[in-house]
């Protein structure tokens, strides 16, 4: 017993005299902890490494607003009138081609315009009959222009009028494509039916949502200003009985005022005023205490509101 006691005493002395031995005693534990951390690290190398490098992902959630589009009246056309192109139609097609298409398809239709570099698939070479996806008929080129060829760089030109799309198609067919295929009557009838060509249509105008919001706000801006100036003038009414009632029966005086300003019908007579206020209690800034108003109180509240608004 005494030996054990001495042993412990010796050990304690050793430790205080030579602190390095603490390391010797702790060494096995440090080894195990180090090994554990090492194994954990290696096993999770994938996650650890990935989290170190913040991922740069393409943000596909960006919502683009609507674009401005004027209202368009698409005039009805008879597609059979364009079966054999007139010189006017072809020169209209040429103008449109130079403005919209030659950057990719090239002035000579060979698919070698300045913007064609690096496009995969490359722009169609119109001078060859190889590899056409929709085809060389008038109706088929019309479809290409209307729908585009996603996901390639050939986008939709649906905003061009039907006659302009036909002019382009006929220009390409007459100028570049060797022996383009001709449409049967059934092809042209189908084209007419799919795109409502003989009916014509009216496409409504469109403006960006953000812009519409600004317009709505500015439309109401004058009204809002009026409410604000009314609120400021309220203090000058502080002795008015109607004003005291107004304060009692409204939780949100500003909302109540703008509600009344936006619904002018209540000015016609007292019953209309009462039903407007009562039927929308809480949403309209008034509170439940309107139900306790007596007839003469309604009258003075009404007169006060008429004076104010
Ligand atoms: C930004 C470049 C670009 C512009 C501008 C462009 N195209 Fe294309 N077009 C392409 C590409 C690329 C293809 C090939 C797409 C594919 O093979 O999938 C193509 C294919 C076509 C085809 C072949 C369709 C088929 O059946 O294979 C026609 C016809 C065509 N374009 C007409 C036009 C006309 C007309 C215009 C102008 C209004 C135009 N393109 C403007 C890039 C363009």
CSV table of C-alpha atoms and ligand atoms in Angstrom, one decimal:
chain,number,residue,atom,x,y,z
A,1,UNK,CA,0.0,0.0,0.0
A,2,UNK,CA,2.8,2.3,1.0
A,3,UNK,CA,4.7,1.3,-2.2
A,4,UNK,CA,1.8,2.2,-4.4
A,5,UNK,CA,1.5,5.5,-2.6
A,6,UNK,CA,5.2,6.2,-3.1
A,7,UNK,CA,4.9,5.2,-6.7
A,8,UNK,CA,2.3,7.8,-7.3
A,9,UNK,CA,4.3,10.3,-5.4
A,10,UNK,CA,7.3,9.6,-7.6
A,11,UNK,CA,5.3,9.8,-10.8
A,12,UNK,CA,3.9,13.2,-9.7
A,13,UNK,CA,7.4,14.4,-8.9
A,14,UNK,CA,8.7,13.2,-12.2
A,15,UNK,CA,5.9,15.1,-14.0
A,16,UNK,CA,6.4,18.3,-12.2
A,17,UNK,CA,10.2,18.1,-12.6
A,18,UNK,CA,10.2,17.0,-16.2
A,19,UNK,CA,7.0,18.3,-18.1
A,20,UNK,CA,8.2,16.5,-21.2
A,21,UNK,CA,6.9,13.2,-19.8
A,22,UNK,CA,3.4,14.5,-20.0
A,23,UNK,CA,3.8,14.3,-23.8
A,24,UNK,CA,5.0,10.8,-23.5
A,25,UNK,CA,1.9,9.8,-21.5
A,26,UNK,CA,-0.5,11.6,-23.9
A,27,UNK,CA,1.2,10.4,-27.0
A,28,UNK,CA,-0.9,7.3,-27.6
A,29,UNK,CA,-4.1,9.4,-27.2
A,30,UNK,CA,-2.9,12.1,-29.6
A,31,UNK,CA,-2.0,9.4,-32.1
A,32,UNK,CA,-5.5,7.9,-32.0
A,33,UNK,CA,-7.1,11.3,-32.4
A,34,UNK,CA,-4.8,12.2,-35.2
A,35,UNK,CA,-5.5,8.9,-36.9
A,36,UNK,CA,-9.2,9.4,-36.5
A,37,UNK,CA,-9.2,12.9,-38.0
A,38,UNK,CA,-7.0,11.6,-40.9
A,39,UNK,CA,-9.4,8.7,-41.7
A,40,UNK,CA,-12.4,11.1,-41.5
A,41,UNK,CA,-10.7,13.5,-43.8
A,42,UNK,CA,-9.8,10.9,-46.4
A,43,UNK,CA,-13.3,9.4,-46.3
A,44,UNK,CA,-14.9,12.8,-46.9
A,45,UNK,CA,-12.3,14.1,-49.2
A,46,UNK,CA,-14.9,14.6,-51.9
A,47,UNK,CA,-17.2,16.7,-49.8
A,48,UNK,CA,-14.5,18.7,-48.1
A,49,UNK,CA,-12.8,19.4,-51.4
A,50,UNK,CA,-16.0,20.4,-53.0
A,51,UNK,CA,-17.0,22.8,-50.3
A,52,UNK,CA,-13.7,24.6,-50.4
A,53,UNK,CA,-14.4,25.7,-54.0
A,54,UNK,CA,-17.6,27.6,-54.1
A,55,UNK,CA,-19.6,26.2,-57.1
A,56,UNK,CA,-20.2,28.6,-59.9
A,57,UNK,CA,-23.5,27.5,-61.3
A,58,UNK,CA,-25.3,29.0,-64.2
A,59,UNK,CA,-28.3,30.7,-62.7
A,60,UNK,CA,-31.2,29.4,-64.7
A,61,UNK,CA,-33.8,31.0,-62.4
A,62,UNK,CA,-33.4,34.5,-63.7
A,63,UNK,CA,-36.9,35.6,-64.8
A,64,UNK,CA,-36.8,38.0,-67.7
A,65,UNK,CA,-39.6,40.5,-67.9
A,66,UNK,CA,-41.9,40.7,-70.9
A,67,UNK,CA,-40.6,42.8,-73.8
A,68,UNK,CA,-42.4,45.8,-75.2
A,69,UNK,CA,-44.6,44.8,-78.2
A,70,UNK,CA,-46.9,47.0,-80.1
A,71,UNK,CA,-50.3,45.8,-80.9
A,72,UNK,CA,-50.2,44.2,-84.3
A,73,UNK,CA,-53.0,43.7,-86.7
A,74,UNK,CA,-52.0,40.8,-89.0
A,75,UNK,CA,-53.8,41.3,-92.2
A,76,UNK,CA,-55.4,38.2,-93.8
A,77,UNK,CA,-53.7,36.8,-96.8
A,78,UNK,CA,-54.4,34.3,-99.5
A,79,UNK,CA,-51.3,32.1,-99.6
A,80,UNK,CA,-52.2,30.9,-103.1
A,81,UNK,CA,-51.6,34.4,-104.4
A,82,UNK,CA,-47.9,34.0,-103.4
A,83,UNK,CA,-47.3,30.7,-105.1
A,84,UNK,CA,-45.6,32.3,-108.0
A,85,UNK,CA,-43.6,35.2,-106.7
A,86,UNK,CA,-43.8,38.7,-108.3
A,87,UNK,CA,-40.6,40.8,-108.7
A,88,UNK,CA,-41.9,43.1,-106.0
A,89,UNK,CA,-42.2,40.2,-103.5
A,90,UNK,CA,-38.7,39.1,-104.4
A,91,UNK,CA,-37.2,42.5,-103.9
A,92,UNK,CA,-39.0,42.8,-100.6
A,93,UNK,CA,-37.5,39.4,-99.7
A,94,UNK,CA,-34.1,40.5,-100.7
A,95,UNK,CA,-34.3,43.6,-98.4
A,96,UNK,CA,-35.4,41.5,-95.5
A,97,UNK,CA,-32.8,38.9,-96.2
A,98,UNK,CA,-29.9,41.4,-96.1
A,99,UNK,CA,-31.2,43.0,-92.9
A,100,UNK,CA,-32.0,39.8,-91.0
A,101,UNK,CA,-30.3,36.7,-92.4
A,102,UNK,CA,-27.1,37.4,-94.4
A,103,UNK,CA,-25.1,37.9,-91.2
A,104,UNK,CA,-25.3,34.2,-90.7
A,105,UNK,CA,-26.3,32.7,-94.1
A,106,UNK,CA,-24.0,35.0,-96.1
A,107,UNK,CA,-24.8,37.3,-99.0
A,108,UNK,CA,-24.6,34.4,-101.4
A,109,UNK,CA,-26.6,32.0,-99.2
A,110,UNK,CA,-23.6,29.7,-98.5
A,111,UNK,CA,-24.0,29.8,-94.7
A,112,UNK,CA,-20.7,31.7,-94.4
A,113,UNK,CA,-21.8,35.1,-93.1
A,114,UNK,CA,-19.6,36.9,-90.5
A,115,UNK,CA,-21.8,35.7,-87.6
A,116,UNK,CA,-21.6,32.1,-88.7
A,117,UNK,CA,-18.1,31.5,-87.2
A,118,UNK,CA,-18.2,28.9,-84.5
A,119,UNK,CA,-21.9,28.1,-84.8
A,120,UNK,CA,-22.7,24.4,-84.3
A,121,UNK,CA,-24.7,23.4,-86.2
A,122,UNK,CA,-23.5,25.9,-88.8
A,123,UNK,CA,-26.1,28.0,-90.7
A,124,UNK,CA,-27.6,26.2,-93.6
A,125,UNK,CA,-25.8,26.5,-96.9
A,126,UNK,CA,-28.8,27.3,-99.1
A,127,UNK,CA,-26.9,26.4,-102.3
A,128,UNK,CA,-26.8,22.8,-101.4
A,129,UNK,CA,-29.8,20.5,-100.9
A,130,UNK,CA,-28.0,18.5,-98.2
A,131,UNK,CA,-29.1,18.3,-94.6
A,132,UNK,CA,-32.3,20.3,-94.7
A,133,UNK,CA,-34.4,19.7,-91.6
A,134,UNK,CA,-37.8,21.1,-92.5
A,135,UNK,CA,-37.2,21.3,-96.2
A,136,UNK,CA,-37.1,23.7,-99.2
A,137,UNK,CA,-40.8,24.1,-99.9
A,138,UNK,CA,-42.4,27.5,-99.3
A,139,UNK,CA,-44.6,26.0,-96.6
A,140,UNK,CA,-41.5,24.3,-95.0
A,141,UNK,CA,-39.4,27.5,-95.0
A,142,UNK,CA,-42.4,29.4,-93.6
A,143,UNK,CA,-42.5,26.9,-90.7
A,144,UNK,CA,-38.7,27.3,-90.1
A,145,UNK,CA,-39.2,31.1,-89.9
A,146,UNK,CA,-42.3,30.8,-87.7
A,147,UNK,CA,-40.9,28.2,-85.2
A,148,UNK,CA,-37.1,28.5,-85.5
A,149,UNK,CA,-35.0,25.4,-85.2
A,150,UNK,CA,-34.3,25.1,-81.5
A,151,UNK,CA,-31.8,24.7,-79.9
A,152,UNK,CA,-29.7,26.0,-82.8
A,153,UNK,CA,-28.9,29.6,-83.5
A,154,UNK,CA,-31.8,29.6,-86.0
A,155,UNK,CA,-34.3,31.5,-83.9
A,156,UNK,CA,-38.0,32.1,-84.6
A,157,UNK,CA,-38.9,35.1,-86.7
A,158,UNK,CA,-42.5,34.9,-85.8
A,159,UNK,CA,-42.8,38.7,-85.4
A,160,UNK,CA,-42.4,39.2,-89.1
A,161,UNK,CA,-45.8,39.5,-90.9
A,162,UNK,CA,-46.9,36.4,-92.9
A,163,UNK,CA,-46.3,38.3,-96.2
A,164,UNK,CA,-42.7,39.1,-95.1
A,165,UNK,CA,-42.0,35.5,-94.2
A,166,UNK,CA,-43.4,34.4,-97.6
A,167,UNK,CA,-41.3,37.1,-99.3
A,168,UNK,CA,-38.1,35.8,-97.5
A,169,UNK,CA,-38.9,32.1,-98.4
A,170,UNK,CA,-39.6,32.9,-102.0
A,171,UNK,CA,-36.4,35.0,-102.3
A,172,UNK,CA,-34.2,32.2,-100.9
A,173,UNK,CA,-35.9,29.7,-103.1
A,174,UNK,CA,-35.6,31.8,-106.2
A,175,UNK,CA,-32.0,33.0,-105.6
A,176,UNK,CA,-30.0,30.4,-103.8
A,177,UNK,CA,-31.6,26.9,-103.6
A,178,UNK,CA,-31.0,24.7,-106.6
A,179,UNK,CA,-34.3,23.2,-107.8
A,180,UNK,CA,-36.3,23.8,-104.6
A,181,UNK,CA,-39.2,21.4,-104.0
A,182,UNK,CA,-42.6,22.8,-104.9
A,183,UNK,CA,-45.7,22.9,-102.6
A,184,UNK,CA,-48.8,20.9,-103.5
A,185,UNK,CA,-52.2,22.6,-103.0
A,186,UNK,CA,-52.6,20.5,-99.9
A,187,UNK,CA,-49.3,21.8,-98.5
A,188,UNK,CA,-50.5,25.4,-98.9
A,189,UNK,CA,-53.9,24.6,-97.5
A,190,UNK,CA,-52.3,23.0,-94.5
A,191,UNK,CA,-50.0,26.1,-94.0
A,192,UNK,CA,-53.1,28.4,-94.2
A,193,UNK,CA,-54.9,26.2,-91.6
A,194,UNK,CA,-52.0,25.9,-89.1
A,195,UNK,CA,-51.2,29.7,-89.0
A,196,UNK,CA,-54.7,31.1,-89.7
A,197,UNK,CA,-53.3,33.0,-92.7
A,198,UNK,CA,-56.6,33.7,-94.4
A,199,UNK,CA,-58.3,34.8,-91.1
A,200,UNK,CA,-55.7,37.4,-90.0
A,201,UNK,CA,-55.5,38.2,-86.4
A,202,UNK,CA,-54.9,40.9,-83.9
A,203,UNK,CA,-52.1,40.5,-81.4
A,204,UNK,CA,-52.5,42.6,-78.3
A,205,UNK,CA,-49.8,45.0,-77.2
A,206,UNK,CA,-47.6,44.0,-74.3
A,207,UNK,CA,-45.5,46.0,-71.9
A,208,UNK,CA,-43.1,44.8,-69.2
A,209,UNK,CA,-44.7,44.0,-65.8
A,210,UNK,CA,-42.3,46.4,-64.0
A,211,UNK,CA,-43.3,49.2,-66.3
A,212,UNK,CA,-47.0,48.4,-65.8
A,213,UNK,CA,-46.5,48.7,-62.0
A,214,UNK,CA,-44.9,52.1,-62.4
A,215,UNK,CA,-47.9,53.2,-64.5
A,216,UNK,CA,-50.4,52.0,-62.0
A,217,UNK,CA,-48.6,53.7,-59.2
A,218,UNK,CA,-48.3,57.0,-61.0
A,219,UNK,CA,-52.0,56.8,-62.0
A,220,UNK,CA,-52.8,56.7,-58.3
A,221,UNK,CA,-50.2,59.1,-57.2
A,222,UNK,CA,-52.5,62.1,-57.3
A,223,UNK,CA,-55.1,60.3,-55.2
A,224,UNK,CA,-52.4,59.2,-52.7
A,225,UNK,CA,-51.1,62.8,-52.4
A,226,UNK,CA,-54.7,64.0,-51.8
A,227,UNK,CA,-55.1,61.5,-48.9
A,228,UNK,CA,-51.8,62.7,-47.4
A,229,UNK,CA,-52.8,66.4,-47.6
A,230,UNK,CA,-56.2,65.5,-46.1
A,231,UNK,CA,-54.5,63.7,-43.2
A,232,UNK,CA,-52.3,66.7,-42.5
A,233,UNK,CA,-55.4,69.0,-42.5
A,234,UNK,CA,-57.2,66.7,-40.0
A,235,UNK,CA,-55.6,68.4,-37.0
A,236,UNK,CA,-57.3,71.7,-37.9
A,237,UNK,CA,-60.6,69.9,-37.4
A,238,UNK,CA,-59.9,68.7,-33.9
A,239,UNK,CA,-62.9,70.4,-32.4
A,240,UNK,CA,-65.3,69.0,-35.1
A,241,UNK,CA,-67.6,66.3,-33.8
A,242,UNK,CA,-67.4,64.5,-37.1
A,243,UNK,CA,-63.6,64.4,-36.7
A,244,UNK,CA,-63.9,62.9,-33.3
A,245,UNK,CA,-66.2,60.2,-34.6
A,246,UNK,CA,-63.8,59.5,-37.5
A,247,UNK,CA,-61.0,59.0,-35.1
A,248,UNK,CA,-63.1,56.6,-33.0
A,249,UNK,CA,-64.3,54.4,-35.9
A,250,UNK,CA,-61.1,54.1,-37.8
A,251,UNK,CA,-58.1,52.0,-37.0
A,252,UNK,CA,-56.2,53.0,-40.1
A,253,UNK,CA,-57.3,56.6,-40.9
A,254,UNK,CA,-55.1,56.7,-44.0
A,255,UNK,CA,-56.5,53.5,-45.5
A,256,UNK,CA,-60.1,54.7,-44.7
A,257,UNK,CA,-59.4,58.0,-46.5
A,258,UNK,CA,-57.9,56.4,-49.6
A,259,UNK,CA,-60.8,53.9,-49.6
A,260,UNK,CA,-63.3,56.7,-49.7
A,261,UNK,CA,-61.3,58.7,-52.2
A,262,UNK,CA,-61.3,55.6,-54.5
A,263,UNK,CA,-65.0,54.9,-54.2
A,264,UNK,CA,-66.8,58.1,-55.0
A,265,UNK,CA,-70.3,56.6,-55.0
A,266,UNK,CA,-70.8,57.1,-51.3
A,267,UNK,CA,-71.1,60.9,-51.9
A,268,UNK,CA,-74.6,60.4,-53.4
A,269,UNK,CA,-76.4,59.8,-50.1
A,270,UNK,CA,-76.1,58.7,-46.5
A,271,UNK,CA,-77.4,55.1,-47.0
A,272,UNK,CA,-74.8,54.4,-49.7
A,273,UNK,CA,-72.1,55.8,-47.4
A,274,UNK,CA,-73.2,53.6,-44.5
A,275,UNK,CA,-73.4,50.4,-46.5
A,276,UNK,CA,-69.9,51.1,-48.1
A,277,UNK,CA,-68.3,51.5,-44.7
A,278,UNK,CA,-70.2,48.6,-43.0
A,279,UNK,CA,-69.7,46.1,-45.7
A,280,UNK,CA,-66.0,46.3,-45.7
A,281,UNK,CA,-65.2,46.9,-42.1
A,282,UNK,CA,-61.5,46.1,-41.2
A,283,UNK,CA,-60.3,46.0,-44.8
A,284,UNK,CA,-61.3,49.6,-45.4
A,285,UNK,CA,-59.5,51.1,-42.4
A,286,UNK,CA,-62.8,51.4,-40.4
A,287,UNK,CA,-63.3,49.3,-37.3
A,288,UNK,CA,-66.2,47.4,-35.7
A,289,UNK,CA,-67.3,50.4,-33.6
A,290,UNK,CA,-69.1,51.8,-36.6
A,291,UNK,CA,-71.9,49.3,-35.7
A,292,UNK,CA,-72.6,51.3,-32.5
A,293,UNK,CA,-73.0,54.6,-34.3
A,294,UNK,CA,-76.4,56.2,-33.8
A,295,UNK,CA,-78.3,57.8,-36.7
A,296,UNK,CA,-77.2,61.4,-35.9
A,297,UNK,CA,-73.6,60.3,-35.4
A,298,UNK,CA,-73.7,58.7,-38.9
A,299,UNK,CA,-75.0,62.0,-40.2
A,300,UNK,CA,-72.2,64.1,-38.6
A,301,UNK,CA,-69.5,61.5,-39.7
A,302,UNK,CA,-71.0,61.7,-43.3
A,303,UNK,CA,-71.1,65.5,-43.3
A,304,UNK,CA,-67.5,65.6,-42.0
A,305,UNK,CA,-66.3,63.2,-44.8
A,306,UNK,CA,-68.1,65.2,-47.4
A,307,UNK,CA,-66.4,68.4,-46.2
A,308,UNK,CA,-63.0,66.6,-46.2
A,309,UNK,CA,-63.0,64.8,-49.5
B,1,LIG,C1,-27.7,33.8,-85.8
B,1,LIG,C2,-27.5,33.1,-87.1
B,1,LIG,C3,-28.7,32.9,-88.0
B,1,LIG,C4,-29.5,33.9,-88.5
B,1,LIG,C5,-29.4,35.4,-88.3
B,1,LIG,C6,-30.5,33.3,-89.4
B,1,LIG,N1,-30.2,31.9,-89.3
B,1,LIG,FE1,-31.2,30.6,-90.5
B,1,LIG,N2,-30.1,29.1,-89.7
B,1,LIG,C7,-29.1,29.3,-88.7
B,1,LIG,C8,-28.6,28.0,-88.4
B,1,LIG,C9,-27.5,27.7,-87.3
B,1,LIG,C10,-29.3,27.0,-89.1
B,1,LIG,C11,-29.2,25.5,-89.0
B,1,LIG,C12,-30.0,24.9,-87.9
B,1,LIG,C13,-30.0,23.4,-87.8
B,1,LIG,O1,-29.5,22.8,-88.7
B,1,LIG,O2,-30.5,22.9,-86.8
B,1,LIG,C14,-30.2,27.7,-89.9
B,1,LIG,C15,-31.1,27.2,-90.8
B,1,LIG,C16,-32.0,27.8,-91.6
B,1,LIG,C17,-32.8,27.2,-92.6
B,1,LIG,C18,-32.9,25.8,-93.0
B,1,LIG,C19,-34.1,25.1,-92.4
B,1,LIG,C20,-34.1,23.6,-92.6
B,1,LIG,O3,-35.1,23.1,-93.1
B,1,LIG,O4,-33.0,22.9,-92.3
B,1,LIG,C21,-33.5,28.2,-93.2
B,1,LIG,C22,-34.5,28.1,-94.4
B,1,LIG,C23,-33.1,29.5,-92.6
B,1,LIG,N3,-32.2,29.2,-91.6
B,1,LIG,C24,-33.6,30.7,-93.0
B,1,LIG,C25,-33.2,31.9,-92.3
B,1,LIG,C26,-33.7,33.2,-92.7
B,1,LIG,C27,-34.8,33.4,-93.8
B,1,LIG,C28,-33.2,34.1,-91.9
B,1,LIG,C29,-33.5,35.5,-91.7
B,1,LIG,C30,-34.8,35.9,-91.4
B,1,LIG,C31,-32.2,33.3,-91.0
B,1,LIG,N4,-32.3,32.0,-91.3
B,1,LIG,C32,-31.4,33.9,-90.1
B,1,LIG,C33,-28.6,30.4,-88.2
B,1,LIG,C34,-29.2,31.7,-88.5
